[in-house]
Each structure stands twice: as structure tokens, then as C-alpha cells.
mmCIF file of C-alpha atoms and ligand atoms in Angstrom:
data_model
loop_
_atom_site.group_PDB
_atom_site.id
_atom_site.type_symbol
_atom_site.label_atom_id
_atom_site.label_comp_id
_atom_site.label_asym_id
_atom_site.label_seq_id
_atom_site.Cartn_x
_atom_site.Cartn_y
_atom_site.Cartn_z
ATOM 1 C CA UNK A 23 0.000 0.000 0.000
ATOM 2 C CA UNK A 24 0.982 3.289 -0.788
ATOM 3 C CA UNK A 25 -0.080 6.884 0.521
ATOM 4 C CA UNK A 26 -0.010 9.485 -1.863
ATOM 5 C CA UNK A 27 0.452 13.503 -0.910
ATOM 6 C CA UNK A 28 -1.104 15.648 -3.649
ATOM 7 C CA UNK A 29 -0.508 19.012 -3.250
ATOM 8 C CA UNK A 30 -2.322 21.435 -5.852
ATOM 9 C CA UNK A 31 -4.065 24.962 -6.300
ATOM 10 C CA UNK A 32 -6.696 25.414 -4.137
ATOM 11 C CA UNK A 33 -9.001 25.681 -7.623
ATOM 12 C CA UNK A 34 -8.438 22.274 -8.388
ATOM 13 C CA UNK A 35 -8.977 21.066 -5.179
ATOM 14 C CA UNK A 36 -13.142 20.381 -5.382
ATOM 15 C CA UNK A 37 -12.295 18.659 -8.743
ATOM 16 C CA UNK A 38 -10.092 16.525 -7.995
ATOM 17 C CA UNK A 39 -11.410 15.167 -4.781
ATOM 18 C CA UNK A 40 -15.134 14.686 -6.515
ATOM 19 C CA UNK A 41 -13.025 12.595 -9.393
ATOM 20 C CA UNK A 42 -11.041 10.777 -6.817
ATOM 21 C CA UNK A 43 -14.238 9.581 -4.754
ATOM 22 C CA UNK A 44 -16.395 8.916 -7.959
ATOM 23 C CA UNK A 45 -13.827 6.608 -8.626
ATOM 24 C CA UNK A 46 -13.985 5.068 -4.895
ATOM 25 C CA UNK A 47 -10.826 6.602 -3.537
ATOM 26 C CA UNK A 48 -10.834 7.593 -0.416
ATOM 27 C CA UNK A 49 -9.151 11.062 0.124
ATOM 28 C CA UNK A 50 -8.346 13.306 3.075
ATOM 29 C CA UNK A 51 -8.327 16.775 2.133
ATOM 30 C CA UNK A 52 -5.947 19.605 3.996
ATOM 31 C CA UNK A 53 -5.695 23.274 3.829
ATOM 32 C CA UNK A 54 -2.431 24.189 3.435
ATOM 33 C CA UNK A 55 0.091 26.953 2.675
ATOM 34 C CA UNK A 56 2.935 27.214 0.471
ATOM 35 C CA UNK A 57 6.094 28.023 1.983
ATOM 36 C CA UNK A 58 7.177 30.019 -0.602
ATOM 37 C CA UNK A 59 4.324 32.600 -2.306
ATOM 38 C CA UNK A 60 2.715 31.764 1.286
ATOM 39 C CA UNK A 61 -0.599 31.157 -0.583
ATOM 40 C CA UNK A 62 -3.205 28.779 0.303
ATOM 41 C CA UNK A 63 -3.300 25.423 -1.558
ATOM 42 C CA UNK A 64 -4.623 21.724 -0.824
ATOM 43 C CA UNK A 65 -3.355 18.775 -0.102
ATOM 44 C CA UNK A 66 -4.638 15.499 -0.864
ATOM 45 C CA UNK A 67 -3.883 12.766 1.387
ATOM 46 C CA UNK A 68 -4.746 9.252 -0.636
ATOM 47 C CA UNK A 69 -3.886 5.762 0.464
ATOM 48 C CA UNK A 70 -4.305 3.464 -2.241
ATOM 49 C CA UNK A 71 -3.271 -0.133 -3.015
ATOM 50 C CA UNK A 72 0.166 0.192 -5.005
ATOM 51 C CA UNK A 73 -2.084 -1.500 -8.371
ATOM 52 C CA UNK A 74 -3.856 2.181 -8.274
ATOM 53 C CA UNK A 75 -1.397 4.274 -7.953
ATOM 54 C CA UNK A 76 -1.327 5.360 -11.391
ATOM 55 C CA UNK A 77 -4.869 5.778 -11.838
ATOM 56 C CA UNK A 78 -4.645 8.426 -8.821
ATOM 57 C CA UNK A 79 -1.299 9.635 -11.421
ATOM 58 C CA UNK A 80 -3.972 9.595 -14.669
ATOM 59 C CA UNK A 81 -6.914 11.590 -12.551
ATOM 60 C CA UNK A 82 -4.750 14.294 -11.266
ATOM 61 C CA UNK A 83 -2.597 15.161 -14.424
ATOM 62 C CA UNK A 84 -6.375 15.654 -15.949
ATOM 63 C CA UNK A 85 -8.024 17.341 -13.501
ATOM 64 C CA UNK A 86 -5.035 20.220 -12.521
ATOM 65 C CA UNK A 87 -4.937 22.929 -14.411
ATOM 66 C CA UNK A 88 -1.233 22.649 -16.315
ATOM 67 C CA UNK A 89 1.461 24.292 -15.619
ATOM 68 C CA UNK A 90 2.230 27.406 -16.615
ATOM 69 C CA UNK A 91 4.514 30.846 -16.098
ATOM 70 C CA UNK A 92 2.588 33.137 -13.512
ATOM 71 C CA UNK A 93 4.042 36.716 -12.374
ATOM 72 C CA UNK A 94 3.483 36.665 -8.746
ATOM 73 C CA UNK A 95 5.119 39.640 -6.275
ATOM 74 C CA UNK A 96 7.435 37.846 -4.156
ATOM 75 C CA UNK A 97 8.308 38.872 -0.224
ATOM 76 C CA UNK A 98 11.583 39.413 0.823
ATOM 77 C CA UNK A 99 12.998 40.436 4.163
ATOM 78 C CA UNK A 100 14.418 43.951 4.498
ATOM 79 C CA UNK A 101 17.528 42.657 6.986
ATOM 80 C CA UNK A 102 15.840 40.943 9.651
ATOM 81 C CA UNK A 103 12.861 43.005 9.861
ATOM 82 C CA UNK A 104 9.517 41.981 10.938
ATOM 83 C CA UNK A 105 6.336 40.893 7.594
ATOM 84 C CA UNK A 106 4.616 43.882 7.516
ATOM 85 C CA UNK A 107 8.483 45.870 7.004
ATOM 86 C CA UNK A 108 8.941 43.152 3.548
ATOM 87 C CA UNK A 109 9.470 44.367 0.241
ATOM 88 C CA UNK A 110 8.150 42.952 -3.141
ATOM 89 C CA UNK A 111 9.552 42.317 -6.479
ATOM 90 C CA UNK A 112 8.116 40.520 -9.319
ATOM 91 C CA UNK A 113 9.423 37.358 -10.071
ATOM 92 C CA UNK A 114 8.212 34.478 -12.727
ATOM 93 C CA UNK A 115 7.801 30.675 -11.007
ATOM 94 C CA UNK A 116 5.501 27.718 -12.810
ATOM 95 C CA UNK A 117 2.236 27.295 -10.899
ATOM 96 C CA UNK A 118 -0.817 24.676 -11.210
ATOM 97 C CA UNK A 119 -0.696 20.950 -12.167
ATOM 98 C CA UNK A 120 0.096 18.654 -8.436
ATOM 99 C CA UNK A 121 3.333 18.043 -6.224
ATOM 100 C CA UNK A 122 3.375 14.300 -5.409
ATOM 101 C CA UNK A 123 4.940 12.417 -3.210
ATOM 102 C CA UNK A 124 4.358 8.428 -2.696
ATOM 103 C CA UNK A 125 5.421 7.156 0.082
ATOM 104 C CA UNK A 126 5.359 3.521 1.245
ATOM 105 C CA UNK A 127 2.763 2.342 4.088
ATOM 106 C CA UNK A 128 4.317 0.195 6.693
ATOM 107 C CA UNK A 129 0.671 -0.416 7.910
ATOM 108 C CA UNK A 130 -2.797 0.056 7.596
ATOM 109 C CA UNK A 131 -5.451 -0.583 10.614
ATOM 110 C CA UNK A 132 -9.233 0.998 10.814
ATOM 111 C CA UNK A 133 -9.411 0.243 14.492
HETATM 112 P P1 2BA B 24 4.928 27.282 -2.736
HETATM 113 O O1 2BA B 24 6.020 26.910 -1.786
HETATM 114 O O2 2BA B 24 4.119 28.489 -2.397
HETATM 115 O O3 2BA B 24 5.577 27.437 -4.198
HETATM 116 C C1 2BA B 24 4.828 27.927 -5.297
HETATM 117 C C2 2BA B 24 5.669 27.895 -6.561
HETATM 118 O O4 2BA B 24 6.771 28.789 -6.416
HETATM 119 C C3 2BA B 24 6.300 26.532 -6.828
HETATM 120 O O5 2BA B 24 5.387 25.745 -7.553
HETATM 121 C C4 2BA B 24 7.549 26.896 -7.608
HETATM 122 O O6 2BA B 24 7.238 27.134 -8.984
HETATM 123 C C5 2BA B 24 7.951 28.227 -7.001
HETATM 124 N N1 2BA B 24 8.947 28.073 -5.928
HETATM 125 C C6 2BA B 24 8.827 27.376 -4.783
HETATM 126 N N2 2BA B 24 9.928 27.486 -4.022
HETATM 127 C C7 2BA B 24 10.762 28.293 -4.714
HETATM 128 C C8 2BA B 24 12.077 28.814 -4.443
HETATM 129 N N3 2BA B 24 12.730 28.510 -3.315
HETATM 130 N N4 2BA B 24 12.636 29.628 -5.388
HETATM 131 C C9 2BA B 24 11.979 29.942 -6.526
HETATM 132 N N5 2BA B 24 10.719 29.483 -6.832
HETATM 133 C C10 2BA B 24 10.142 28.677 -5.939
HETATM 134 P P2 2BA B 24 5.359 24.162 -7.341
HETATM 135 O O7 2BA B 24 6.745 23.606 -7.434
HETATM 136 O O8 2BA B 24 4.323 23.638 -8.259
HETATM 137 O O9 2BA B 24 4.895 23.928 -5.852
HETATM 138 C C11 2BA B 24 3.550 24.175 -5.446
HETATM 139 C C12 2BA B 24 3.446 23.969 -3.947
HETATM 140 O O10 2BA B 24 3.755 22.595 -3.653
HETATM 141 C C13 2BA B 24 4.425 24.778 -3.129
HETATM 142 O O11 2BA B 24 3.903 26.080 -2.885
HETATM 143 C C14 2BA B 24 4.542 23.941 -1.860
HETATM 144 O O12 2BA B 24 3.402 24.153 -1.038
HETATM 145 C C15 2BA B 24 4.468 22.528 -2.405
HETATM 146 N N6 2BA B 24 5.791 21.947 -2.674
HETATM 147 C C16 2BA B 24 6.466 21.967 -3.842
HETATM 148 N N7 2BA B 24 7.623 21.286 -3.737
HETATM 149 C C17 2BA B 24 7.659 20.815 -2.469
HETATM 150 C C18 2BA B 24 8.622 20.034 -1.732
HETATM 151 N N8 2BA B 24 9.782 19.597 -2.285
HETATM 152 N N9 2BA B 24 8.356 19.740 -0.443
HETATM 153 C C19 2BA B 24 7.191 20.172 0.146
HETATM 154 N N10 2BA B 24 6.258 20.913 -0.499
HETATM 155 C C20 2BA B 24 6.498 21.230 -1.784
#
């Protein structure tokens, strides 16, 4: 068994977890931030037998927006000084499509 961390924009998340349980996954969905734009997104928590782990690969790369080139205005820290003191350039990084990590399951109990 496998568990699978999804991480993608937060307006993919609905989609993707209504796909996902249509096709009897079961998913756990988070609220998360990224570290870097500090922007909400959602992560997907799926455990999955390892024979489906590519159909959870299949129903995200459909259902994520692709990847593309977004101008986004970066924070960064005027020597040490507190958020509200940051300054902001504009800088180019890829954004949509899914992060994904699988990682092996030792065990599995519904107790
Ligand atoms: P964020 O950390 O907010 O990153 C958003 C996007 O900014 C990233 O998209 C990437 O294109 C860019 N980016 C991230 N860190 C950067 C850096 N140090 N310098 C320049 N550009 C940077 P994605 O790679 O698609 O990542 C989307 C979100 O997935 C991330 O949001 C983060 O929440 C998560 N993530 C990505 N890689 C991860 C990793 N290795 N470990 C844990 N979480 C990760």
C-alpha cells in the first residue's frame, strides 16, 4: 500500500477530490500553505493499493490545471525586519498541475 500527498491549487482542489471519490478513492483533504508565495493550496492525502497508484497519477494530471509561467510579487525580508516591514519584487515561477509524493505504508489498521 501506498499513501499518496497531492498538493495542488486550491481551484483544483473540489475537482479533484469529486473525481477521486467517484472513482472510490478515499481522500483526506488539507488546507495548506505554500512556503514560498505563502498562498493557500490543498493537499490530498490518498492511500491506495500500489495497483492504483497510477490511476490516482492519470486523474490528477487531468483534472489540474497545467502548468504554466505566472508573475506573482514575491516577499523578501528587508535585513531581519519583521512581515509587515517586507518588500516585493516581481518574479516568474511555474504554478498549477500537483506536487506528489508516494510514500510507502508500513501499515494500515481501521481500528
Ligand atoms: P509554494 O512553496 O508556495 O511554491 C509555489 C511555486 O513557487 C512553486 O510551484 C515553484 O514554482 C515556485 N517556488 C517554490 N519554491 C521556490 C524557491 N525557493 N525559489 C523559486 N521558486 C520557488 P510548485 O513547485 O508547483 O509547488 C507548489 C506547492 O507545492 C508549493 O507552494 C509547496 O506548497 C508545495 N511543494 C512543492 N515542492 C515541495 C517540496 N519539495 N516539499 C514540500 N512541499 C512542496
Amino acid at each position: 500500500m501506498k499513501i499518496i500527498y497531492a498538493i495542488v491549487s486550491s481551484d483544483d482542489g473540489n475537482r479533484v477530490t469529486d473525481v477521486l471519490t467517484e472513482h472510490q478513492f478515499s481522500v483526506t483533504r488539507l488546507a495548506t500553505t505554500g512556503g514560498f508565495l505563502k498562498k493557500g493550496n490543498t493537499t490530498l492525502m490518498i492511500g491506495v493499493e500500489d495497483s492504483r497508484v497510477e490511476e490516482v497519477m492519470g486523474i490528477l494530471r487531468e483534472n489540474c490545471a497545467k502548468r504554466t509561467q505566472i508573475d506573482v510579487a514575491a516577499p523578501y525580508p528587508i535585513g531581519g525586519a519583521p512581515i509587515w516591514n517586507y518588500n516585493y519584487s516581481t518574479i516568474q515561477v511555474e504554478a498549477g498541475g500537483a506536487t506528489v509524493f508516494v510514500l510507502d505504508v508500513s501499515d494500515f489498521k481501521k481500528l
